[in-house]
JSON list of C-alpha atoms in Angstrom, two decimals:
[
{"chain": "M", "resi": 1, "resn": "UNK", "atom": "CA", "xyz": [0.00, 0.00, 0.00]},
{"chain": "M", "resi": 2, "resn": "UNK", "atom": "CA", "xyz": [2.57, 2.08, 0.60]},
{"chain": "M", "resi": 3, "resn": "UNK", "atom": "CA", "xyz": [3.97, 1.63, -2.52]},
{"chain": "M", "resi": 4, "resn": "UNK", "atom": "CA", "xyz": [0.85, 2.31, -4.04]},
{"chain": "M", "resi": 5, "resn": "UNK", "atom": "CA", "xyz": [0.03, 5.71, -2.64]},
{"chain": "M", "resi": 6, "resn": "UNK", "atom": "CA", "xyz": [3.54, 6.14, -3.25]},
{"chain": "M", "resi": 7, "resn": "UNK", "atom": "CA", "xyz": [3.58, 6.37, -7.18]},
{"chain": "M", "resi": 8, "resn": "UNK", "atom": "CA", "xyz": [0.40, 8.82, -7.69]},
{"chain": "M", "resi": 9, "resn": "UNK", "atom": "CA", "xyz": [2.41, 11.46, -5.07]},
{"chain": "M", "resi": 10, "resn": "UNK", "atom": "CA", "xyz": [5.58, 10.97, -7.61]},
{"chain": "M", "resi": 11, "resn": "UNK", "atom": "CA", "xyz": [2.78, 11.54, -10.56]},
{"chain": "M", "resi": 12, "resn": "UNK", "atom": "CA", "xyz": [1.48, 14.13, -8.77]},
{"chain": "M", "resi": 13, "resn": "UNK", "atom": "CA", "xyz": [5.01, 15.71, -8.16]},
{"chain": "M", "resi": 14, "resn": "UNK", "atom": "CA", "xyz": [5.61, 15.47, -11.87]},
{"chain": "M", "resi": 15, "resn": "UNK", "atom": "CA", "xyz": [2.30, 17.20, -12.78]},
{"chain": "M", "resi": 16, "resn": "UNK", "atom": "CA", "xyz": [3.05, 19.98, -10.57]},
{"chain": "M", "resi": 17, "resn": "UNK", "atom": "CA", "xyz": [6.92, 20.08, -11.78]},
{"chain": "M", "resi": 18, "resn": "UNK", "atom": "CA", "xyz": [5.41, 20.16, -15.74]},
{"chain": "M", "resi": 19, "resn": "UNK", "atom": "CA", "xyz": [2.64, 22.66, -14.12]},
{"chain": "M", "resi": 20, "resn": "UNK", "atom": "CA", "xyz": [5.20, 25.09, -12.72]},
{"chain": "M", "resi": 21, "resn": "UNK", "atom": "CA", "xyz": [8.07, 24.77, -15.45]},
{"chain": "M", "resi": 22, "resn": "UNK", "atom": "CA", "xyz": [5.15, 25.96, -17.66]},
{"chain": "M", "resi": 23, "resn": "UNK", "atom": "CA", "xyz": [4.87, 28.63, -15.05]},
{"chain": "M", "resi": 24, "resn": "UNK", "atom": "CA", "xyz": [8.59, 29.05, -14.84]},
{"chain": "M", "resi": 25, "resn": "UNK", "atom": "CA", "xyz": [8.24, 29.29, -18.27]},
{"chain": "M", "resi": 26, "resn": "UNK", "atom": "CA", "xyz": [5.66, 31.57, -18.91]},
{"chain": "M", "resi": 27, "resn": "UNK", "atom": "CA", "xyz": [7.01, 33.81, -15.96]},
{"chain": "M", "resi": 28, "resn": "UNK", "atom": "CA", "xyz": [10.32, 33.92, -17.84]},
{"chain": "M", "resi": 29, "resn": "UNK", "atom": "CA", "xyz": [8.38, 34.60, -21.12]},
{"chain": "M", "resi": 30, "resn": "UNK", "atom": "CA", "xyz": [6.72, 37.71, -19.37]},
{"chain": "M", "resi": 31, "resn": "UNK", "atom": "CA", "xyz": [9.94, 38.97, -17.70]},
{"chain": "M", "resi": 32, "resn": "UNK", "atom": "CA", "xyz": [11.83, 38.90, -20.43]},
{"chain": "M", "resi": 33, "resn": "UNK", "atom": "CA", "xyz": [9.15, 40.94, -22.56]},
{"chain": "M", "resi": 34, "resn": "UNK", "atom": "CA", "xyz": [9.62, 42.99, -19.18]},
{"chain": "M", "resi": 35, "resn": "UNK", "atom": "CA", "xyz": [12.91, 43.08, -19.80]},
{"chain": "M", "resi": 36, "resn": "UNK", "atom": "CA", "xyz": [12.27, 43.76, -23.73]},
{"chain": "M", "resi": 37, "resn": "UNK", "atom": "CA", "xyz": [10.20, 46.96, -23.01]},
{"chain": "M", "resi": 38, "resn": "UNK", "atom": "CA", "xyz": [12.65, 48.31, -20.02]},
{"chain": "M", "resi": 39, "resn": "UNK", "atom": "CA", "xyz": [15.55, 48.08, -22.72]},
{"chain": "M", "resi": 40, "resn": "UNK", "atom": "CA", "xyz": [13.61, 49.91, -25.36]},
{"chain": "M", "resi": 41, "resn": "UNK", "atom": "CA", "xyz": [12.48, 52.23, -22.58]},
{"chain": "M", "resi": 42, "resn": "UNK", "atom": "CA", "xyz": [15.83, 53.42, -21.44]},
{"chain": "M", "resi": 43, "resn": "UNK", "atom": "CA", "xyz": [17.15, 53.12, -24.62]},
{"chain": "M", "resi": 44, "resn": "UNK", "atom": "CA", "xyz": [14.51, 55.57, -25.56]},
{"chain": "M", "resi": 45, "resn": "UNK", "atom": "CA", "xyz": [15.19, 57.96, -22.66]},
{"chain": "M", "resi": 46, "resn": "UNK", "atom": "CA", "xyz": [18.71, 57.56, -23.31]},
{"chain": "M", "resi": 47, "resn": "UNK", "atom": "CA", "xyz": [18.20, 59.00, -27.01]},
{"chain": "M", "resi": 48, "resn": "UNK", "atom": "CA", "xyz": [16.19, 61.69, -25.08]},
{"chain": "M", "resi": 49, "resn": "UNK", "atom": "CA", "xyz": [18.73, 62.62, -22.42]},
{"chain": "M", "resi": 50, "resn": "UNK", "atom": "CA", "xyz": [21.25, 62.58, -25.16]},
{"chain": "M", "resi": 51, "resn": "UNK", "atom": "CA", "xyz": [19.21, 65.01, -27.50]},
{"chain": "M", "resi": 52, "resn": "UNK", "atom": "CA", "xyz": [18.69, 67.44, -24.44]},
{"chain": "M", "resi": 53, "resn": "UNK", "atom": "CA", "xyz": [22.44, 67.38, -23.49]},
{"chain": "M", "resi": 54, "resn": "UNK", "atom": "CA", "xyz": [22.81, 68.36, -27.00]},
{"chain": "M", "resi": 55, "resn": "UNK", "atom": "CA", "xyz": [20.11, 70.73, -27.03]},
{"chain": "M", "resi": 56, "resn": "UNK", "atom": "CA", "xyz": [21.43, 72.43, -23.78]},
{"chain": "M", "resi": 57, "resn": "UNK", "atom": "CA", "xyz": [24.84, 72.35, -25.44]},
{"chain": "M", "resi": 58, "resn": "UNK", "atom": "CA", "xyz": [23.66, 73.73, -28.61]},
{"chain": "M", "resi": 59, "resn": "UNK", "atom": "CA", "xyz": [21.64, 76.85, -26.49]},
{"chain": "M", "resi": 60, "resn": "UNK", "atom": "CA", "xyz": [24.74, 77.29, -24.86]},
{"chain": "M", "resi": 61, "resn": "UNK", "atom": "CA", "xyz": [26.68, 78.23, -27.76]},
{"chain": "M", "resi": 62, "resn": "UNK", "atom": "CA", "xyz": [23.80, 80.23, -29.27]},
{"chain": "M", "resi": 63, "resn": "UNK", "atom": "CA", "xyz": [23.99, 82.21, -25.82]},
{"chain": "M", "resi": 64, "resn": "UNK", "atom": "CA", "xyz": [27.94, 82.37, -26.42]},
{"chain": "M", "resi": 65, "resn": "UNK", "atom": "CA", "xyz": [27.36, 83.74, -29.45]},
{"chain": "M", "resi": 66, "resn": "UNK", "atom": "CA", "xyz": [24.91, 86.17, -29.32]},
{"chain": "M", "resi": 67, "resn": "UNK", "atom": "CA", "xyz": [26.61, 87.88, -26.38]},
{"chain": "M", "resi": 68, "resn": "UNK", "atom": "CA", "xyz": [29.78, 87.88, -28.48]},
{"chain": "M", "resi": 69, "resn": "UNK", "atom": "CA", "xyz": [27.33, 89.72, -31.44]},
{"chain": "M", "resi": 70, "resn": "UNK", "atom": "CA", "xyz": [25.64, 91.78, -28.81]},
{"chain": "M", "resi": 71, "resn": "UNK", "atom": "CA", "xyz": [29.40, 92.58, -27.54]},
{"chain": "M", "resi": 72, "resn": "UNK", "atom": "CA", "xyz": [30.90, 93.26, -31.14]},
{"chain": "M", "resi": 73, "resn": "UNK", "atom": "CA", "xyz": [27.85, 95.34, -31.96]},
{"chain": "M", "resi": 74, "resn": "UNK", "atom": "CA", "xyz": [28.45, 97.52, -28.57]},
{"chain": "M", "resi": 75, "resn": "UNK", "atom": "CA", "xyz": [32.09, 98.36, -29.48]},
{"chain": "M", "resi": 76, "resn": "UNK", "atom": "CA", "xyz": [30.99, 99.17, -33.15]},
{"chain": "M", "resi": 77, "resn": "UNK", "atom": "CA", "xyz": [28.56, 101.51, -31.82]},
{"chain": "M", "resi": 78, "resn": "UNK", "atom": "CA", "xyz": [31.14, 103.38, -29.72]},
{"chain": "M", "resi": 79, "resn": "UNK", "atom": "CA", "xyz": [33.69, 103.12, -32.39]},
{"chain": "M", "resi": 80, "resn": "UNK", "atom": "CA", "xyz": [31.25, 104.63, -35.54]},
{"chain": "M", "resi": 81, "resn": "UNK", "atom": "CA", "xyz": [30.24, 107.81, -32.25]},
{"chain": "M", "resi": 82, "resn": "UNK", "atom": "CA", "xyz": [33.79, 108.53, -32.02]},
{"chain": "M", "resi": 83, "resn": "UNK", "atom": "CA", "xyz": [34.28, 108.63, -35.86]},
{"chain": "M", "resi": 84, "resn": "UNK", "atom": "CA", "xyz": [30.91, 110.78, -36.00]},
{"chain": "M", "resi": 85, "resn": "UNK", "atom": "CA", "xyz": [33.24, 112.77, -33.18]},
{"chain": "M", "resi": 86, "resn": "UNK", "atom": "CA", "xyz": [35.99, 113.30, -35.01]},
{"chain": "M", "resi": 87, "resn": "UNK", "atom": "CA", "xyz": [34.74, 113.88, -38.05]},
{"chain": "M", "resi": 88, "resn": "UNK", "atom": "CA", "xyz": [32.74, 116.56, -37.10]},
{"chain": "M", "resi": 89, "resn": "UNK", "atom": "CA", "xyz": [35.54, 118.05, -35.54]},
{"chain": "M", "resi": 90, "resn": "UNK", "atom": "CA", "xyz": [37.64, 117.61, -38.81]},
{"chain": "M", "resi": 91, "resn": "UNK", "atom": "CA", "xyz": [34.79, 118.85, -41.00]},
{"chain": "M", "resi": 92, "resn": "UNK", "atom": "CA", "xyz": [34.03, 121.78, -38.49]},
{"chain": "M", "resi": 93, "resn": "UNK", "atom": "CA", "xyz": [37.92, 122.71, -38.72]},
{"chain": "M", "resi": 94, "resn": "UNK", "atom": "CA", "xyz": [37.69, 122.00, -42.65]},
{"chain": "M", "resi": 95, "resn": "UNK", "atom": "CA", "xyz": [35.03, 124.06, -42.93]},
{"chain": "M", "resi": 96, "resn": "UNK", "atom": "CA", "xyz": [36.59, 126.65, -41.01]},
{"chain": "M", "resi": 97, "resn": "UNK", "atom": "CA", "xyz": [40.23, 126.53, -43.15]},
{"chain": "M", "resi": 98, "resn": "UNK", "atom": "CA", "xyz": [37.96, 127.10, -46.80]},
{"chain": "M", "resi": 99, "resn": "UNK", "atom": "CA", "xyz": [36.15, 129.94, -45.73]},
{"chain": "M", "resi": 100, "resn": "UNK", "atom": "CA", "xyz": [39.93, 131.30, -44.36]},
{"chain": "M", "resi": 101, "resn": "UNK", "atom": "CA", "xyz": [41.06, 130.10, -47.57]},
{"chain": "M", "resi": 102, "resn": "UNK", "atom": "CA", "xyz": [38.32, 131.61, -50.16]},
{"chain": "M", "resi": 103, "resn": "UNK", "atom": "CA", "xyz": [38.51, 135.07, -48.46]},
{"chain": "M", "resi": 104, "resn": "UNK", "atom": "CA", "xyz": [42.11, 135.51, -49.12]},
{"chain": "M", "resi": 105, "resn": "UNK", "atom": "CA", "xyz": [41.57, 133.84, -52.88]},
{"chain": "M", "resi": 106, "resn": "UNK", "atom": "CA", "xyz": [38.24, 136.11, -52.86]},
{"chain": "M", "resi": 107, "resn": "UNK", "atom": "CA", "xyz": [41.10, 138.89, -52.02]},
{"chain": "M", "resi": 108, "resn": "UNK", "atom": "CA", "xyz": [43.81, 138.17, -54.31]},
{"chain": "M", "resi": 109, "resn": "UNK", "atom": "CA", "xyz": [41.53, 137.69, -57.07]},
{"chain": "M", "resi": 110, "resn": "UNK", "atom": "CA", "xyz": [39.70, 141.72, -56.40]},
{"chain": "M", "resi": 111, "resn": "UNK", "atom": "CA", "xyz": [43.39, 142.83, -56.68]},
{"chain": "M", "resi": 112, "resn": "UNK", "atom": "CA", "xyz": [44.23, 141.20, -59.84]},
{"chain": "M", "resi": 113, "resn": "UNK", "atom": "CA", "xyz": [40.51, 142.38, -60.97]},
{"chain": "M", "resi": 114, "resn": "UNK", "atom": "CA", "xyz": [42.33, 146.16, -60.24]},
{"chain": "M", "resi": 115, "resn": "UNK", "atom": "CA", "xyz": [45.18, 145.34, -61.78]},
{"chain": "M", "resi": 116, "resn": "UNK", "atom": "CA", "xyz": [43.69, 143.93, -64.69]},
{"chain": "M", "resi": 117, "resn": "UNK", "atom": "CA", "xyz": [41.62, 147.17, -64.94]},
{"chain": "M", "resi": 118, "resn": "UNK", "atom": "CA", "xyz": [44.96, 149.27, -64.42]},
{"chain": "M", "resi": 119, "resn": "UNK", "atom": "CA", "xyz": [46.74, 147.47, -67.33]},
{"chain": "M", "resi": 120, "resn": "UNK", "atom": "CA", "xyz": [43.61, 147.54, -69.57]},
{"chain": "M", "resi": 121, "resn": "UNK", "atom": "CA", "xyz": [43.53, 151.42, -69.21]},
{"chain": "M", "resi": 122, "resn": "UNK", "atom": "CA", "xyz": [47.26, 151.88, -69.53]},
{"chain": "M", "resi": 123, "resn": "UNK", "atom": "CA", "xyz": [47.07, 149.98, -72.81]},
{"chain": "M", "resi": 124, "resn": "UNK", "atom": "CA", "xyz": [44.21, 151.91, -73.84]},
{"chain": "M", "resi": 125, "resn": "UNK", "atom": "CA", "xyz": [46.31, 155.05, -73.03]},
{"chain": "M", "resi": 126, "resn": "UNK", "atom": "CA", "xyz": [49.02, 153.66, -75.00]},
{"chain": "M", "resi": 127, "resn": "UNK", "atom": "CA", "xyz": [46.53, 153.29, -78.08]},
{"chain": "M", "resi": 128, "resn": "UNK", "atom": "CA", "xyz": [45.37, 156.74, -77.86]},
{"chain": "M", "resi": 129, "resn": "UNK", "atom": "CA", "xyz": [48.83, 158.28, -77.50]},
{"chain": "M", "resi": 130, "resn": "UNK", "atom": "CA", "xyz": [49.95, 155.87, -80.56]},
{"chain": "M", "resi": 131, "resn": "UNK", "atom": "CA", "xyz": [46.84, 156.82, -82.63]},
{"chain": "M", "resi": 132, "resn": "UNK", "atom": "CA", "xyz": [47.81, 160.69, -82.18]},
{"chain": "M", "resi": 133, "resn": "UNK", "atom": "CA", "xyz": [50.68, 160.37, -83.04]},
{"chain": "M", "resi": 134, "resn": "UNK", "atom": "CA", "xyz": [50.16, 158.97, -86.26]},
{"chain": "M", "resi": 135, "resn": "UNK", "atom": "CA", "xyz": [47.57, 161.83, -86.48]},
{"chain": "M", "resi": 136, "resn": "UNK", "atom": "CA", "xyz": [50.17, 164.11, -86.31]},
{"chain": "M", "resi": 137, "resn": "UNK", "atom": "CA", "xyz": [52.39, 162.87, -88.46]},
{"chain": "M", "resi": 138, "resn": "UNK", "atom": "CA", "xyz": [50.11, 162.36, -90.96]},
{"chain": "M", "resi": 139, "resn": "UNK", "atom": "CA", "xyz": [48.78, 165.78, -90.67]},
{"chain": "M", "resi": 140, "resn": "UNK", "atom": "CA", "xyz": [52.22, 167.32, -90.63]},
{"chain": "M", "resi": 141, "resn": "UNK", "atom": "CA", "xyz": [52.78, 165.01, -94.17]},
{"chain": "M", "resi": 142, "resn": "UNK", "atom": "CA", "xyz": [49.62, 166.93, -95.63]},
{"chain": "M", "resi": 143, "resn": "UNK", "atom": "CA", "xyz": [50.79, 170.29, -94.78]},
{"chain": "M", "resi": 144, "resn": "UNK", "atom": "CA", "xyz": [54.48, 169.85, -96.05]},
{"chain": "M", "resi": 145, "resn": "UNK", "atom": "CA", "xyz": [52.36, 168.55, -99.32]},
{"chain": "M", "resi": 146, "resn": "UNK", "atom": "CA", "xyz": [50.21, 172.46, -99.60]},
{"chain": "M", "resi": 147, "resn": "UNK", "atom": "CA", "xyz": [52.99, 174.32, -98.65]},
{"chain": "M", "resi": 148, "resn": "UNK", "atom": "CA", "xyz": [55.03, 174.04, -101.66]},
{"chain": "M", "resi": 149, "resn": "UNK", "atom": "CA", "xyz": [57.07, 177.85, -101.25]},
{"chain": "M", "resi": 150, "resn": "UNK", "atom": "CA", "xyz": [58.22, 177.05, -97.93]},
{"chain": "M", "resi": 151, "resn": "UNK", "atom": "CA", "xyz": [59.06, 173.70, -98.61]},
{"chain": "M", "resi": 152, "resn": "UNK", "atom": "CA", "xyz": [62.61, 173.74, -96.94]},
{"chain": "M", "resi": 153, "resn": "UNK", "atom": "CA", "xyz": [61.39, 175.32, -94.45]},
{"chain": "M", "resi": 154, "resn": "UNK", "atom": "CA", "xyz": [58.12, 173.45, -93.73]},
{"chain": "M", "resi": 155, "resn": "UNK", "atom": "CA", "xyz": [59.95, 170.00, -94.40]},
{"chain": "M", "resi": 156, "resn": "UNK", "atom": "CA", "xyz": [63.07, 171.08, -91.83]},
{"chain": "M", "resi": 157, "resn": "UNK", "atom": "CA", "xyz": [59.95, 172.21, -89.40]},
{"chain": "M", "resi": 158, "resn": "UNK", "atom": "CA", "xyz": [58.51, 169.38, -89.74]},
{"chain": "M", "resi": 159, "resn": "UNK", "atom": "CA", "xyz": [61.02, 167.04, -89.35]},
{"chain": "M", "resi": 160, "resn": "UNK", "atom": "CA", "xyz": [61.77, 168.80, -86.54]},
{"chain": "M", "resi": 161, "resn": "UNK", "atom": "CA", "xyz": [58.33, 168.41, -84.95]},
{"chain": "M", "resi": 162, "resn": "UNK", "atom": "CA", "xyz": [57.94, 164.82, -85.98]},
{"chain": "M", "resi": 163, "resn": "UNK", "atom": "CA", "xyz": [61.70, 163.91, -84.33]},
{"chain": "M", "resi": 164, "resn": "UNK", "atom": "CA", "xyz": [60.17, 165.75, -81.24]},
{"chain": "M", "resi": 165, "resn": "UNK", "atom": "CA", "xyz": [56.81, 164.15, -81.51]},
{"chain": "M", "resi": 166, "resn": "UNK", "atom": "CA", "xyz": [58.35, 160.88, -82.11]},
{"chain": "M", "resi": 167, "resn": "UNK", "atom": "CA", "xyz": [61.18, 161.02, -79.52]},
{"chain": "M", "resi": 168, "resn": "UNK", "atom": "CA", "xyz": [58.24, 162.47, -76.96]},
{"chain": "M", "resi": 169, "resn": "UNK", "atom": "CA", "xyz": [55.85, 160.10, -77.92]},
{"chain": "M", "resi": 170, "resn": "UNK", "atom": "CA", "xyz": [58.63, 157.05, -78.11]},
{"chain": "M", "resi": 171, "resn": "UNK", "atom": "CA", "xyz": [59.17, 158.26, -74.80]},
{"chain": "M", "resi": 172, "resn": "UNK", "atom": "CA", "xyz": [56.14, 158.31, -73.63]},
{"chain": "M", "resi": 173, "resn": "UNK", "atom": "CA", "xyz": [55.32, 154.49, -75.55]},
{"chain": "M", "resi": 174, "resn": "UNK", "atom": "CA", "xyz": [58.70, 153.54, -73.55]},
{"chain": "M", "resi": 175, "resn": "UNK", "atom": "CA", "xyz": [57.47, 154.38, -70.11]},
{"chain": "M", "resi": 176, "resn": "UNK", "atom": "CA", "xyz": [53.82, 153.04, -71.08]},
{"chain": "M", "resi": 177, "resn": "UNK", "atom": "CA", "xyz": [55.09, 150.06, -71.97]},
{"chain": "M", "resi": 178, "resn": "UNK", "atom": "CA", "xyz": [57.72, 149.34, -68.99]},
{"chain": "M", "resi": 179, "resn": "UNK", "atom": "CA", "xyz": [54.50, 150.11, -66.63]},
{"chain": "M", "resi": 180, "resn": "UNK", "atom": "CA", "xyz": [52.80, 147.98, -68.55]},
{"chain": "M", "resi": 181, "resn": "UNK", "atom": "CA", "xyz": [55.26, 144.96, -68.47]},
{"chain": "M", "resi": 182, "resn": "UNK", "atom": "CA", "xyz": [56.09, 146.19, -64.93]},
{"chain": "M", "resi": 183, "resn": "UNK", "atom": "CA", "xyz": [52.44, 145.35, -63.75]},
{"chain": "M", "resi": 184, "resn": "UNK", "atom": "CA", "xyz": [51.78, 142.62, -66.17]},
{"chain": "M", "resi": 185, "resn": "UNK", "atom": "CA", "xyz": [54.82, 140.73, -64.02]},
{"chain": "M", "resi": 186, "resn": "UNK", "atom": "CA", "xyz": [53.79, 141.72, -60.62]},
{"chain": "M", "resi": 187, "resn": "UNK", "atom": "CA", "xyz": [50.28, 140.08, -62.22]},
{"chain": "M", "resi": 188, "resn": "UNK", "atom": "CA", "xyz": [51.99, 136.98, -63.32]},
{"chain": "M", "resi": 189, "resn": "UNK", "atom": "CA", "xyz": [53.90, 136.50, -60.02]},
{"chain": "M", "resi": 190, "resn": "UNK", "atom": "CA", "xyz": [50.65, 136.75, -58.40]},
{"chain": "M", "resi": 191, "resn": "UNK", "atom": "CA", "xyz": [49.01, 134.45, -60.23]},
{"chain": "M", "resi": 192, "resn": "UNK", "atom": "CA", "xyz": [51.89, 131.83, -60.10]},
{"chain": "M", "resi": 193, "resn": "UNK", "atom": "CA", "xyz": [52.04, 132.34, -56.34]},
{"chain": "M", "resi": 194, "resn": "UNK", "atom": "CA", "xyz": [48.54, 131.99, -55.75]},
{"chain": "M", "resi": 195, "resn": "UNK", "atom": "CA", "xyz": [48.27, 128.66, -57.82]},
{"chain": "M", "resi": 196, "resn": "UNK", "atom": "CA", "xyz": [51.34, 127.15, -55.84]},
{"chain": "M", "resi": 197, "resn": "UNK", "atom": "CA", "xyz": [49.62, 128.30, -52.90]}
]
């Protein structure tokens, strides 16, 4: 009897062993699926820790870079004010230098209006003084021509008067024209000073 009720207990034992290595097995089944889906869920919040580190890195050197913009931008600003500055300065010290400048050339060019003026009327006076005298000698020619019975006379007169017109009016033409070349010089050394100025 013993025996008896001895081999359903080992049946029994190997139901229950088949019964719990299907357990076993199915419990193994589910943990690893467990196991499955942990893996993919760190790998998953692995991929997102990495893409925030990145993100966080990437912010970082956007912040780097836009206070190194914000910074260049700051000293370009204060450099372009102190150009303004100095510019105005310069152009305010330009501006006074040309107004210096084009009242002396406003200056020098009313004197050598003047002398202009002189010159023309000295010329002029030269003209006239040139223009009687071939009046006069032309005249003098005419009356030596009617005045046939005093010829000698009349033609040593003349001569006379035309030598004396001629060495008063060659005289005169001299001094005319050394004024004349006199100021057209001073004009011309003027001039050439001004334009080296």
């Amino acid at each position: 009897m013993a025996s008896s009720t001895s081999l359903p207990q080992n049946r029994r034992t190997t139901r229950q062993v088949a019964g719990t290595n299907q357990n076993h097995r199915m419990e193994r089944h589910a943990l690893q699926q467990e196991i499955w889906h942990l893996r993919d869920l760190l790998s998953t919040e692995r991929a997102n820790c990495c893409r925030e580190h990145n993100w966080k890195i990437q912010l970082s050197h956007e912040l780097d870079e836009t206070k190194q913009q914000l910074a260049n931008q700051k000293w370009l600003k204060e450099v372009r004010n102190d150009i303004k500055r100095k510019k105005k300065k310069d152009l305010q010290q330009d501006y006074e230098e040309l107004q210096v400048a084009f009242t002396v050339c406003q200056e020098r060019l009313n004197s050598e209006l003047q002398e202009k003026d002189k010159i023309k009327v000295l010329q002029e006076d030269l003209k006239l003084s040139c223009d009687s005298l071939q009046l006069r000698s032309k005249w003098s020619r005419r009356k030596t021509m009617f005045s046939r019975k005093n010829w000698r006379n009349s033609e040593l007169h003349t001569k006379k008067s035309v030598r004396g017109m001629r060495l008063m009016s060659s005289q005169q033409a001299d001094s005319l024209h050394s004024e004349l070349q006199r100021q057209i010089k001073s004009v011309k050394d003027r001039t050439s000073c001004w334009c080296k100025t």
